[in-house]
mmCIF file of C-alpha atoms and ligand atoms in Angstrom:
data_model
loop_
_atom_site.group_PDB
_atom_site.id
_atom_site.type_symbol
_atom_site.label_atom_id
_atom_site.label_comp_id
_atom_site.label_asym_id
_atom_site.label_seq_id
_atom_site.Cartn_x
_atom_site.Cartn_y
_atom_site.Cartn_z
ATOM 1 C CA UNK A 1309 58.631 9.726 -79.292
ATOM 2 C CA UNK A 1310 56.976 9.909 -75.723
ATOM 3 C CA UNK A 1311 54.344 7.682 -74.980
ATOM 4 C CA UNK A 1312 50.826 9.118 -74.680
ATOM 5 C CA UNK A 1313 49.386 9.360 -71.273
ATOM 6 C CA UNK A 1314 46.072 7.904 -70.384
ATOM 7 C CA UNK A 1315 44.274 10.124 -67.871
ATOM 8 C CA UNK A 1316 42.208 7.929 -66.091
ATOM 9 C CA UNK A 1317 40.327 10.917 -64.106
ATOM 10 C CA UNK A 1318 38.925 11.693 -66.621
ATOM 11 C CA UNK A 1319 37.811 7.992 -67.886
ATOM 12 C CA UNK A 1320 36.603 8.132 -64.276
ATOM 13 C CA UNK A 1321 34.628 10.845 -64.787
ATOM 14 C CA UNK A 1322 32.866 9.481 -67.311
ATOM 15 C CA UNK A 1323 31.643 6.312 -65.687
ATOM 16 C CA UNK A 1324 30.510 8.246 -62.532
ATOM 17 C CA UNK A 1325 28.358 10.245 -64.950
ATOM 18 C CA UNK A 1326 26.772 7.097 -66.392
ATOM 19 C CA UNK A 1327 26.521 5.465 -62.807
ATOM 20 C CA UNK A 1328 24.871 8.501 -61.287
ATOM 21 C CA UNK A 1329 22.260 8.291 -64.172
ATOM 22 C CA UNK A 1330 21.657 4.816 -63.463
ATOM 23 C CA UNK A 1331 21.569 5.277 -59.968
ATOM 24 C CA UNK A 1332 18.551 8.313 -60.304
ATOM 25 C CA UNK A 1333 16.559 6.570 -62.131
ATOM 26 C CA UNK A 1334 16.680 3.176 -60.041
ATOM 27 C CA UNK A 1335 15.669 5.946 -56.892
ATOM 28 C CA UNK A 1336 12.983 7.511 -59.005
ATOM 29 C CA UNK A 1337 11.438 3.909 -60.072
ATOM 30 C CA UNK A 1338 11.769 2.591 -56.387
ATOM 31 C CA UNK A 1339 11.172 5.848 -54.604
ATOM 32 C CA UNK A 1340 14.145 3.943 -52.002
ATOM 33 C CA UNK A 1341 18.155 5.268 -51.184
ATOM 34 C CA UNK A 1342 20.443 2.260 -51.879
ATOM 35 C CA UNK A 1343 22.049 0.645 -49.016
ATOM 36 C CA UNK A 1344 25.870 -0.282 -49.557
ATOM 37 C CA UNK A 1345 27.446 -1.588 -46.788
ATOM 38 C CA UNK A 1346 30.911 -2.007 -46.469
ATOM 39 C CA UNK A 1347 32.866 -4.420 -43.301
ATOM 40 C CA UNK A 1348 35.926 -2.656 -42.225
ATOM 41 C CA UNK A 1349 38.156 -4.552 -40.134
ATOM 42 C CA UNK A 1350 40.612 -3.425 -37.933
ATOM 43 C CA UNK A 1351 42.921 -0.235 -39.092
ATOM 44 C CA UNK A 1352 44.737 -0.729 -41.797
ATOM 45 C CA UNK A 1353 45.913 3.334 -43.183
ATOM 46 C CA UNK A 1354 45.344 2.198 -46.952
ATOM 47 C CA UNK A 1355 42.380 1.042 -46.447
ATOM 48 C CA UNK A 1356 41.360 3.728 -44.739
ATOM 49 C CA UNK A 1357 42.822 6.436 -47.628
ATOM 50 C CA UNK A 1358 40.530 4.038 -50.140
ATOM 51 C CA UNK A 1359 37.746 3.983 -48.245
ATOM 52 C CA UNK A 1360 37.579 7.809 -47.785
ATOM 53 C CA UNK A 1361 38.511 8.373 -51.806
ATOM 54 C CA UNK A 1362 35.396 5.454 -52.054
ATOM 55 C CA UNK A 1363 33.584 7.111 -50.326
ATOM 56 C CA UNK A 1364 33.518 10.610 -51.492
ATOM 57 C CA UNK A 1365 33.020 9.171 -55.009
ATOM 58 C CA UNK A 1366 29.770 7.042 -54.082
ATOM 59 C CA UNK A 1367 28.273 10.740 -52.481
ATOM 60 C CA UNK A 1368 29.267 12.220 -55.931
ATOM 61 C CA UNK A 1369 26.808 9.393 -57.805
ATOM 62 C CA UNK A 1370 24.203 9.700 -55.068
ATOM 63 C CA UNK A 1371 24.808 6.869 -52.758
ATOM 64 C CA UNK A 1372 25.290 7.491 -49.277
ATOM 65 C CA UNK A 1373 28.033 4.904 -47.851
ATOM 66 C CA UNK A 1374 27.773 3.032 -44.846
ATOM 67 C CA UNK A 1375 30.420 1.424 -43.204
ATOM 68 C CA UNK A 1376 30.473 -1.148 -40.328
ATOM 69 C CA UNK A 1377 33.886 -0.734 -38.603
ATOM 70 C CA UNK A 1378 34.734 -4.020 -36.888
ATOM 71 C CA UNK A 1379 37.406 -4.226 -34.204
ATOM 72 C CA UNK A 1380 40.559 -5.979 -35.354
ATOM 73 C CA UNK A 1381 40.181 -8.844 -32.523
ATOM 74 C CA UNK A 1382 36.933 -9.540 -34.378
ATOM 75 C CA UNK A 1383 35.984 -13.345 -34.803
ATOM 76 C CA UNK A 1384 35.151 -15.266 -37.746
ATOM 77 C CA UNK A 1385 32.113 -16.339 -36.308
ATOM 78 C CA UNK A 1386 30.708 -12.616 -35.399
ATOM 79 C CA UNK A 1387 31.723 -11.469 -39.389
ATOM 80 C CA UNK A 1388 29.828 -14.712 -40.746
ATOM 81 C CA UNK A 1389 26.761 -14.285 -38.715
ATOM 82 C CA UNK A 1390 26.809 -10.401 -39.611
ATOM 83 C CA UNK A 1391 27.407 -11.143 -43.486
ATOM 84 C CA UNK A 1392 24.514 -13.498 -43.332
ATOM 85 C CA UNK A 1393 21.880 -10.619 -41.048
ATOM 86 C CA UNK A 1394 22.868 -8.350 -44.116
ATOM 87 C CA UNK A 1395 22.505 -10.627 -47.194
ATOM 88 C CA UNK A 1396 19.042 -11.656 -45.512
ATOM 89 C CA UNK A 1397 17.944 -8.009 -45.054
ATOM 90 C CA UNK A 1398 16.032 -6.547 -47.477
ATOM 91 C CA UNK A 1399 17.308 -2.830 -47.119
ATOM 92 C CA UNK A 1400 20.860 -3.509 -47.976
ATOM 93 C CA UNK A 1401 21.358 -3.443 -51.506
ATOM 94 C CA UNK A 1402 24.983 -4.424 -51.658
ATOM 95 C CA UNK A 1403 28.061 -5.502 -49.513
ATOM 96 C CA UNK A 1404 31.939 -5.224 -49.616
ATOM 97 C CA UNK A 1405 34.322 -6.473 -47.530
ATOM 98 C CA UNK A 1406 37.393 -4.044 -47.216
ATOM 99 C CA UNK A 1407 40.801 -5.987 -47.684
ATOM 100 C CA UNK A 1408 42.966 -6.956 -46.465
ATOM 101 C CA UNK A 1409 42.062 -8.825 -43.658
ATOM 102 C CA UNK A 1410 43.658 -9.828 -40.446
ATOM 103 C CA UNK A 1411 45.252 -12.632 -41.079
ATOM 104 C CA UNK A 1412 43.254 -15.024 -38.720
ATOM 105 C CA UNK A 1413 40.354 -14.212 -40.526
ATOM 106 C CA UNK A 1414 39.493 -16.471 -44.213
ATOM 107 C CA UNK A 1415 38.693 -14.680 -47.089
ATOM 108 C CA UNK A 1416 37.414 -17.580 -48.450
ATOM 109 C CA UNK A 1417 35.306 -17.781 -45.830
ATOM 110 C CA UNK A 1418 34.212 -14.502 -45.554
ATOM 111 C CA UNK A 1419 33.878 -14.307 -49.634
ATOM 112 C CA UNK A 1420 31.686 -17.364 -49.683
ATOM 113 C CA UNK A 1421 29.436 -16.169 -47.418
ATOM 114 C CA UNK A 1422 27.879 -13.310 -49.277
ATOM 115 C CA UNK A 1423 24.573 -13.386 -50.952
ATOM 116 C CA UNK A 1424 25.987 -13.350 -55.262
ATOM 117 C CA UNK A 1425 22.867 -10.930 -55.813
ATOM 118 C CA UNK A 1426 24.588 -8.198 -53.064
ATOM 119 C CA UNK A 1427 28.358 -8.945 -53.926
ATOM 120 C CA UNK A 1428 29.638 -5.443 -55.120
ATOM 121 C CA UNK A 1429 33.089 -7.054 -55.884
ATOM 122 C CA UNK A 1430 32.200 -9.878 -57.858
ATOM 123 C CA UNK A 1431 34.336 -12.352 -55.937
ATOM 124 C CA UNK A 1432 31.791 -14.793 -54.938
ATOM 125 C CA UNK A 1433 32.403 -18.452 -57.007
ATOM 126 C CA UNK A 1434 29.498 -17.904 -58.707
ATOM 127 C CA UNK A 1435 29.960 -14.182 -60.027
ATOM 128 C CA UNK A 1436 33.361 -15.156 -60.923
ATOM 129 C CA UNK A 1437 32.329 -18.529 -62.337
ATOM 130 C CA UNK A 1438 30.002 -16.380 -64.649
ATOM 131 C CA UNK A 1439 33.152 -14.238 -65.205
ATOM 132 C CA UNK A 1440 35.099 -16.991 -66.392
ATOM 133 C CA UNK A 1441 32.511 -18.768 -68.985
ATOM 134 C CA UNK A 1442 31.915 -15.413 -70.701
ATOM 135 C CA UNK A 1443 28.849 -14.754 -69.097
ATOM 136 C CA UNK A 1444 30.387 -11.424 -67.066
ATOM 137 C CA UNK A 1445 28.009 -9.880 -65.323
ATOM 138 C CA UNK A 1446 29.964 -8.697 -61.346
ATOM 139 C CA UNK A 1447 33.219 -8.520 -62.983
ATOM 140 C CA UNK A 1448 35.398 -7.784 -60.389
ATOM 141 C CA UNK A 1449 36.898 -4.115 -59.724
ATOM 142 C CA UNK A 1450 40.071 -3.512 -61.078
ATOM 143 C CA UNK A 1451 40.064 -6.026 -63.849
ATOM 144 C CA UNK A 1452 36.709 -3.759 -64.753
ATOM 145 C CA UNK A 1453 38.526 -0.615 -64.776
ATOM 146 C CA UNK A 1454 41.350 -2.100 -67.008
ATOM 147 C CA UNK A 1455 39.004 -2.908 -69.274
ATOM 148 C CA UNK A 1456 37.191 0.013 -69.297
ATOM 149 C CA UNK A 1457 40.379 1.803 -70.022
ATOM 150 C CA UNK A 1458 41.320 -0.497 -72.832
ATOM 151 C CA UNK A 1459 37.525 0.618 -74.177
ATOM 152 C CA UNK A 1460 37.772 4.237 -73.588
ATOM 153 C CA UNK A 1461 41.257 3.646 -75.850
ATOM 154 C CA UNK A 1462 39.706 2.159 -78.355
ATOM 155 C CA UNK A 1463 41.626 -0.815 -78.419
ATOM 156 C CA UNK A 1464 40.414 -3.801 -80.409
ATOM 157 C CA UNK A 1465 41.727 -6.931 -78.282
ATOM 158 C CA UNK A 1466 41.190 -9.710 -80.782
ATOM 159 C CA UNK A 1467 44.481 -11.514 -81.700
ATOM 160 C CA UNK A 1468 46.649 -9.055 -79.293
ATOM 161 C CA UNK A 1469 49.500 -10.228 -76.765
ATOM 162 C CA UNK A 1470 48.581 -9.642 -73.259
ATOM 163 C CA UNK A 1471 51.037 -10.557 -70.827
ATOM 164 C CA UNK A 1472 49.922 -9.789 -67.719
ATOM 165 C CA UNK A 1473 52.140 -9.791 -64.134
ATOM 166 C CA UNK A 1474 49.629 -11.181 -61.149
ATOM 167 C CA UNK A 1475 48.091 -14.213 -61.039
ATOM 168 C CA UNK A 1476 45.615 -13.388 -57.670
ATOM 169 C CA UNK A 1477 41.655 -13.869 -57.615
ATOM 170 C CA UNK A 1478 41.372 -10.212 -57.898
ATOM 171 C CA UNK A 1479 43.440 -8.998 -60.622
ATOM 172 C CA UNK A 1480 45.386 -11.760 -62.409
ATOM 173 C CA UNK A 1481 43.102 -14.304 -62.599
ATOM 174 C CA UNK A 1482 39.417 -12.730 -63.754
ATOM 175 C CA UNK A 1483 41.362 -10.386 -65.987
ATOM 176 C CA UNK A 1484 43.096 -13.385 -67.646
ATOM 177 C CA UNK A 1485 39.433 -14.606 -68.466
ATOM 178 C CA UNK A 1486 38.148 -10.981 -69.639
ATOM 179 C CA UNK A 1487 41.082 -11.534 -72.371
ATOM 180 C CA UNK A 1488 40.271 -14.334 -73.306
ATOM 181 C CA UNK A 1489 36.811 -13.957 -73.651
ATOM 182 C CA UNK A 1490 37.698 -11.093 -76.071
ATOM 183 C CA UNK A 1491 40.030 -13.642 -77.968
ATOM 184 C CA UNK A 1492 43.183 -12.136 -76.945
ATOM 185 C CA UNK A 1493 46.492 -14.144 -76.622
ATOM 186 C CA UNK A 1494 47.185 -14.070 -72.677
ATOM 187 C CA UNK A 1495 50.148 -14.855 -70.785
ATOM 188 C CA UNK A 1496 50.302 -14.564 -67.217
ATOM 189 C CA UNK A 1497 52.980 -13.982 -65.245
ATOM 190 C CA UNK A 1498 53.771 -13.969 -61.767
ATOM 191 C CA UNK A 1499 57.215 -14.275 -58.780
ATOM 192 C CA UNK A 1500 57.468 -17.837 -59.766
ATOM 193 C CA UNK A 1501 58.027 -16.901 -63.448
ATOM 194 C CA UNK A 1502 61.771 -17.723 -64.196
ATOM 195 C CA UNK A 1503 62.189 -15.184 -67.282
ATOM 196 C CA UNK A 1504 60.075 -12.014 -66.815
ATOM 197 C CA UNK A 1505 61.415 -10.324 -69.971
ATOM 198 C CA UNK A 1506 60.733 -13.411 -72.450
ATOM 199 C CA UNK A 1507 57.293 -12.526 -71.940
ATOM 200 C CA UNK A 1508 56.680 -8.973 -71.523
ATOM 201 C CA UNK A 1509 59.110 -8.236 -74.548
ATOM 202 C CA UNK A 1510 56.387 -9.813 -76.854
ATOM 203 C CA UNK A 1511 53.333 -7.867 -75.156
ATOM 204 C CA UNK A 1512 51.146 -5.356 -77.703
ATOM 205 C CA UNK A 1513 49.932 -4.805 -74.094
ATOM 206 C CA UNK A 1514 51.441 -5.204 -70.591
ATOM 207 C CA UNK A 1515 49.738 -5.177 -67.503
ATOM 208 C CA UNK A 1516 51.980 -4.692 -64.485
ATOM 209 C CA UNK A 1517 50.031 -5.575 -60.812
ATOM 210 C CA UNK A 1518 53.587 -6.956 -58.642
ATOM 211 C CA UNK A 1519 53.247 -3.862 -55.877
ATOM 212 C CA UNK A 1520 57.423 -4.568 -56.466
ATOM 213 C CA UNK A 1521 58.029 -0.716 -57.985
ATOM 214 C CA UNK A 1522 60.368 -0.078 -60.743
ATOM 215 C CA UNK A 1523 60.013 -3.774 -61.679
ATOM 216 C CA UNK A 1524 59.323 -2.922 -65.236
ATOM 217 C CA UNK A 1525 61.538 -0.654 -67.228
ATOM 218 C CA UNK A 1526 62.394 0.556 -70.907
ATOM 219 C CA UNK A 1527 64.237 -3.217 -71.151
ATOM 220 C CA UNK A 1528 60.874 -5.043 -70.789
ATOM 221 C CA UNK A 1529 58.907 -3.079 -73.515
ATOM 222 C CA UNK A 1530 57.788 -3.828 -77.021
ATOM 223 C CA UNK A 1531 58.095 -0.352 -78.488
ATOM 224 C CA UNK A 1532 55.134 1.307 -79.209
ATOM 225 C CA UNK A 1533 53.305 -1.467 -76.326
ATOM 226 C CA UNK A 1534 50.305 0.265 -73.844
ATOM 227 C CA UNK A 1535 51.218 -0.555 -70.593
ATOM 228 C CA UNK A 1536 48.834 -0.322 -67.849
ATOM 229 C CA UNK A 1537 50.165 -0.204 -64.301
ATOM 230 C CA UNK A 1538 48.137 -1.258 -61.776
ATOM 231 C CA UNK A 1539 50.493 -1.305 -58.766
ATOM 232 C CA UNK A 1540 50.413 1.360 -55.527
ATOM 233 C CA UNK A 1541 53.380 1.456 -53.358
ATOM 234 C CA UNK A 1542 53.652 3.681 -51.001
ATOM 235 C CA UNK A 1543 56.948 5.756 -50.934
ATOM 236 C CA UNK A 1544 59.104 8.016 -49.099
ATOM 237 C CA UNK A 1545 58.517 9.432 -52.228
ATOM 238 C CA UNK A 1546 55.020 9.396 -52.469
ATOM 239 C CA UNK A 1547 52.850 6.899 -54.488
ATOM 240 C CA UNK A 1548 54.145 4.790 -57.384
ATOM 241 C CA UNK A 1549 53.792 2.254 -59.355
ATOM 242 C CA UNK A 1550 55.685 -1.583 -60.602
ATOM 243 C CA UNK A 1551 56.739 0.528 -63.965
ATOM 244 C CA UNK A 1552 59.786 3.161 -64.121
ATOM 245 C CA UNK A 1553 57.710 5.550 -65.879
ATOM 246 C CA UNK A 1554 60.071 7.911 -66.762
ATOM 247 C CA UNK A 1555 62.460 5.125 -68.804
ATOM 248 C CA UNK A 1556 59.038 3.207 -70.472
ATOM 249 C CA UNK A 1557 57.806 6.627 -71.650
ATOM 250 C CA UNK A 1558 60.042 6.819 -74.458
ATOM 251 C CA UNK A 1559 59.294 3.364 -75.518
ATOM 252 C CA UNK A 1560 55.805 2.474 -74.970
ATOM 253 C CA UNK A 1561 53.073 3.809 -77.310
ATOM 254 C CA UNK A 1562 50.646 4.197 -74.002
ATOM 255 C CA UNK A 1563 50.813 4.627 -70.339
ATOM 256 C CA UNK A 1564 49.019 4.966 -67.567
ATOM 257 C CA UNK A 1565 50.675 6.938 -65.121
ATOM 258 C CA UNK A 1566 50.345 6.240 -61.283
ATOM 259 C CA UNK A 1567 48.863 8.124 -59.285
ATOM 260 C CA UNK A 1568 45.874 8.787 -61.832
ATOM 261 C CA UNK A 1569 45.481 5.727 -63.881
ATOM 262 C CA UNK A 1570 44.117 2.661 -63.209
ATOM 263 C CA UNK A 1571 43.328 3.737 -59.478
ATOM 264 C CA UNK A 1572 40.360 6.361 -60.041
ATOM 265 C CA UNK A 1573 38.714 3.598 -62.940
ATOM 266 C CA UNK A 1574 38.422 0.950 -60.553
ATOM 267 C CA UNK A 1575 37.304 3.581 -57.797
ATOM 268 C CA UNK A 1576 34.668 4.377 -60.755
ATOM 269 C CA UNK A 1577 34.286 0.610 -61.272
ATOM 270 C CA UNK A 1578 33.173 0.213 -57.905
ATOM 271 C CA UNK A 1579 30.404 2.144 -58.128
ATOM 272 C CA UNK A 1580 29.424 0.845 -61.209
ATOM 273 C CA UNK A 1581 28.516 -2.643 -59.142
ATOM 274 C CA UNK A 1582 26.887 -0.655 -56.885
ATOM 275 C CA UNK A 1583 24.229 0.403 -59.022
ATOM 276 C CA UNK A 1584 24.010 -3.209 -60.314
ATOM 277 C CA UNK A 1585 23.625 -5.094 -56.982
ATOM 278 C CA UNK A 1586 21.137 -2.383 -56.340
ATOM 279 C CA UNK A 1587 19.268 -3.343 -59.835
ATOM 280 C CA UNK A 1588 19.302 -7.125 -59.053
ATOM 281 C CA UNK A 1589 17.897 -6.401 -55.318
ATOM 282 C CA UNK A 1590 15.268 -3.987 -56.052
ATOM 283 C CA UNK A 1591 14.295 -6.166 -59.793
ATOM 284 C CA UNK A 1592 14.411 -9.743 -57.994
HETATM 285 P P1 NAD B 956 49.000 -9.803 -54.463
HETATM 286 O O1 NAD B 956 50.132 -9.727 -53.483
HETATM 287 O O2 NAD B 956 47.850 -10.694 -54.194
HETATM 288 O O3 NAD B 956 49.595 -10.194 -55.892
HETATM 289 C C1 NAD B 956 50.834 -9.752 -56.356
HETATM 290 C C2 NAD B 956 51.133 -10.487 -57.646
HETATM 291 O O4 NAD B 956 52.359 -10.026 -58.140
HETATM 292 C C3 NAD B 956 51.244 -11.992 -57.445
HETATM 293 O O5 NAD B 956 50.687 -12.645 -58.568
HETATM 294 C C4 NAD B 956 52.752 -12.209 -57.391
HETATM 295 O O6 NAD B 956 53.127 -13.507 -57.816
HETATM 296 C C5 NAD B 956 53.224 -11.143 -58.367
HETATM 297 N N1 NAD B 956 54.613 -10.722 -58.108
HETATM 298 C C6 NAD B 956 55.136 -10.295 -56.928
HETATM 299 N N2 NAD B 956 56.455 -10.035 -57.084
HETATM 300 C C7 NAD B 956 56.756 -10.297 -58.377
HETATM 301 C C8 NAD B 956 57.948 -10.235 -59.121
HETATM 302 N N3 NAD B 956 59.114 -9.850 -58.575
HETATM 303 N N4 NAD B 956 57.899 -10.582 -60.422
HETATM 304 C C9 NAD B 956 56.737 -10.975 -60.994
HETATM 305 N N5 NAD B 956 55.568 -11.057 -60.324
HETATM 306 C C10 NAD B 956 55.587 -10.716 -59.034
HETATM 307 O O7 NAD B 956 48.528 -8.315 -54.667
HETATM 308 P P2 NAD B 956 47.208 -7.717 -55.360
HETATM 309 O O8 NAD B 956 46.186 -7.498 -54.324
HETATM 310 O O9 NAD B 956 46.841 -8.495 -56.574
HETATM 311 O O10 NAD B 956 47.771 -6.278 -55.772
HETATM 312 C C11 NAD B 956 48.945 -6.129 -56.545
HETATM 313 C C12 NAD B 956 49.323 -4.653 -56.687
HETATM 314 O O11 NAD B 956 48.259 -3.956 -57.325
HETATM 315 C C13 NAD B 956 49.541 -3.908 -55.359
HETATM 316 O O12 NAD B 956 50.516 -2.908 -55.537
HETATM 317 C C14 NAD B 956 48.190 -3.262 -55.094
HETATM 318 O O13 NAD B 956 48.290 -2.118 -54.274
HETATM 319 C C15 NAD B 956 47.794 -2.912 -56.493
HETATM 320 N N6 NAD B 956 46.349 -2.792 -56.708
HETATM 321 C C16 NAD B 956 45.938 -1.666 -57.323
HETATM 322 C C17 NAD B 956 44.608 -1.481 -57.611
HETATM 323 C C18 NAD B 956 44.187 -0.253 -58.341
HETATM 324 O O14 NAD B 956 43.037 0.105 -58.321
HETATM 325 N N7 NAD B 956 45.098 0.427 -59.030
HETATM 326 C C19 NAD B 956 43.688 -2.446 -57.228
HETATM 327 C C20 NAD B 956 44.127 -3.623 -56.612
HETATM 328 C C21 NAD B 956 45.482 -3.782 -56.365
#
């Protein structure tokens, strides 16, 4: 039997829906537009195609989207001092910082610079700190949207097999602690791991964010699994994902397809932190 296919538009579509409400009222109580600023740096084309998807969404839930496009020559220096003019300033109501970076820039840096209140992404140590003890409040983007998805699925996570394939700060590693936090059995995985298959073999779900596409096939699945694939790769062939969809359909109980899974929930996700760096500005 083929798998059934998660359409995260329309999980999308939902969140904005909730957001925008959220985000109407907040105007109504305040009588004030919320302020998200976003630091681009330098020209990097999949940012940009983000960016332009981001922003079209955020106009959708009624925030108007600023961006501050910084050359790529841009020192650390200038972005620390600007960071710290816009967490001071009481008109912004969030930030972002668009990555990736040029590479003589620090995220950490850059990251640990931002005010926790205004930090739409939830990477600062303290939002992700809360993240990690159970106390999620900024959760970061995409692990959000996964989670969301699982939700929207109606997926009870207690006691399941997670094996997850990413261990970085904004996928791997807060959505390992979502998991847990939900009592789930987690194993994460990553291109140091000897024997991929060991692990995903055993996963009720498996969570695929390499960017390496066609890493996952029918070989890897638990039948009846829900596999969520967060990689984008950009093709000759157009966008796809880490998982061979067409061999893992006939195996896996759920999928989410690429493009139009995971991508438009954290897109939704986004804005979702939006409207709550623009609570904690406007109710602090
Ligand atoms: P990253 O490079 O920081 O992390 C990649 C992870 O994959 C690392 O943990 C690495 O060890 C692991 N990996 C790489 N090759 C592997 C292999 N052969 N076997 C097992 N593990 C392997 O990248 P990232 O920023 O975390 O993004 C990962 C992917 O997810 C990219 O394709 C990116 O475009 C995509 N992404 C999608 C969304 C979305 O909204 N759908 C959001 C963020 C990232």
């Amino acid at each position: 039997m083929s798998a059934e296919i998660v359409d995260g538009k329309k999980i999308a579509e939902k969140i904005r829906k909730n957001v925008a409400f959220e985000i109407q009222k907040l105007k109504l109580k305040y009588n004030i537009e919320p302020n998200i600023t976003t630091i681009k740096i330098g020209n990097n084309p999949e940012s940009n195609i983000y960016l332009k998807l981001r922003d079209t969404a955020c106009e959708k839930v009624g925030i108007k989207p600023k961006n501050i496009e910084l050359p790529e020559s841009v020192s650390e220096e200038e972005i620390i001092n600007l960071i710290s003019r816009l967490n001071e300033d009481k008109k912004v109501h969030g930030i972002l910082i668009q990555f990736p970076i040029p590479k003589h820039l620090s995220s950490d840096k850059l990251i640990n610079t931002l005010n926790p209140k205004k930090d739409v992404e939830g990477l600062t140590p303290l939002n992700m700190g809360k993240t990690i003890v159970g106390d999620e409040y900024i959760v970061p983007c995409t692990p959000l949207a996964i989670l969301k998805i699982l939700e929207e699925e109606k997926i009870r996570l207690q006691g399941k097999d997670v094996v997850i394939i990413n261990h970085s700060n904004i996928v791997g590693k807060p959505l390992t602690a979502l998991f847990l936090n939900r009592n789930a059995t987690v194993s994460v995985t990553h291109v140091f791991t000897k024997d991929l298959k060991k692990y995903t073999i055993g996963a009720d779900i498996l969570i695929s964010a390499s960017g390496i596409p066609k890493l996952i096939n029918k070989e890897h699945i638990k039948p009846d699994a829900f596999v969520i694939d967060v990689g984008i790769i950009k093709t000759s062939d157009g966008v796809t994902g880490d998982v061979d969809f067409e061999s893992v359909k006939n195996i896996a109980g759920k999928i989410t397809p690429v493009p139009g899974g995971v991508g438009p929930v954290t897109v939704a996700c986004s804005l979702v932190n939006m409207a709550k760096t623009f609570r904690n500005c406007m109710e602090k």
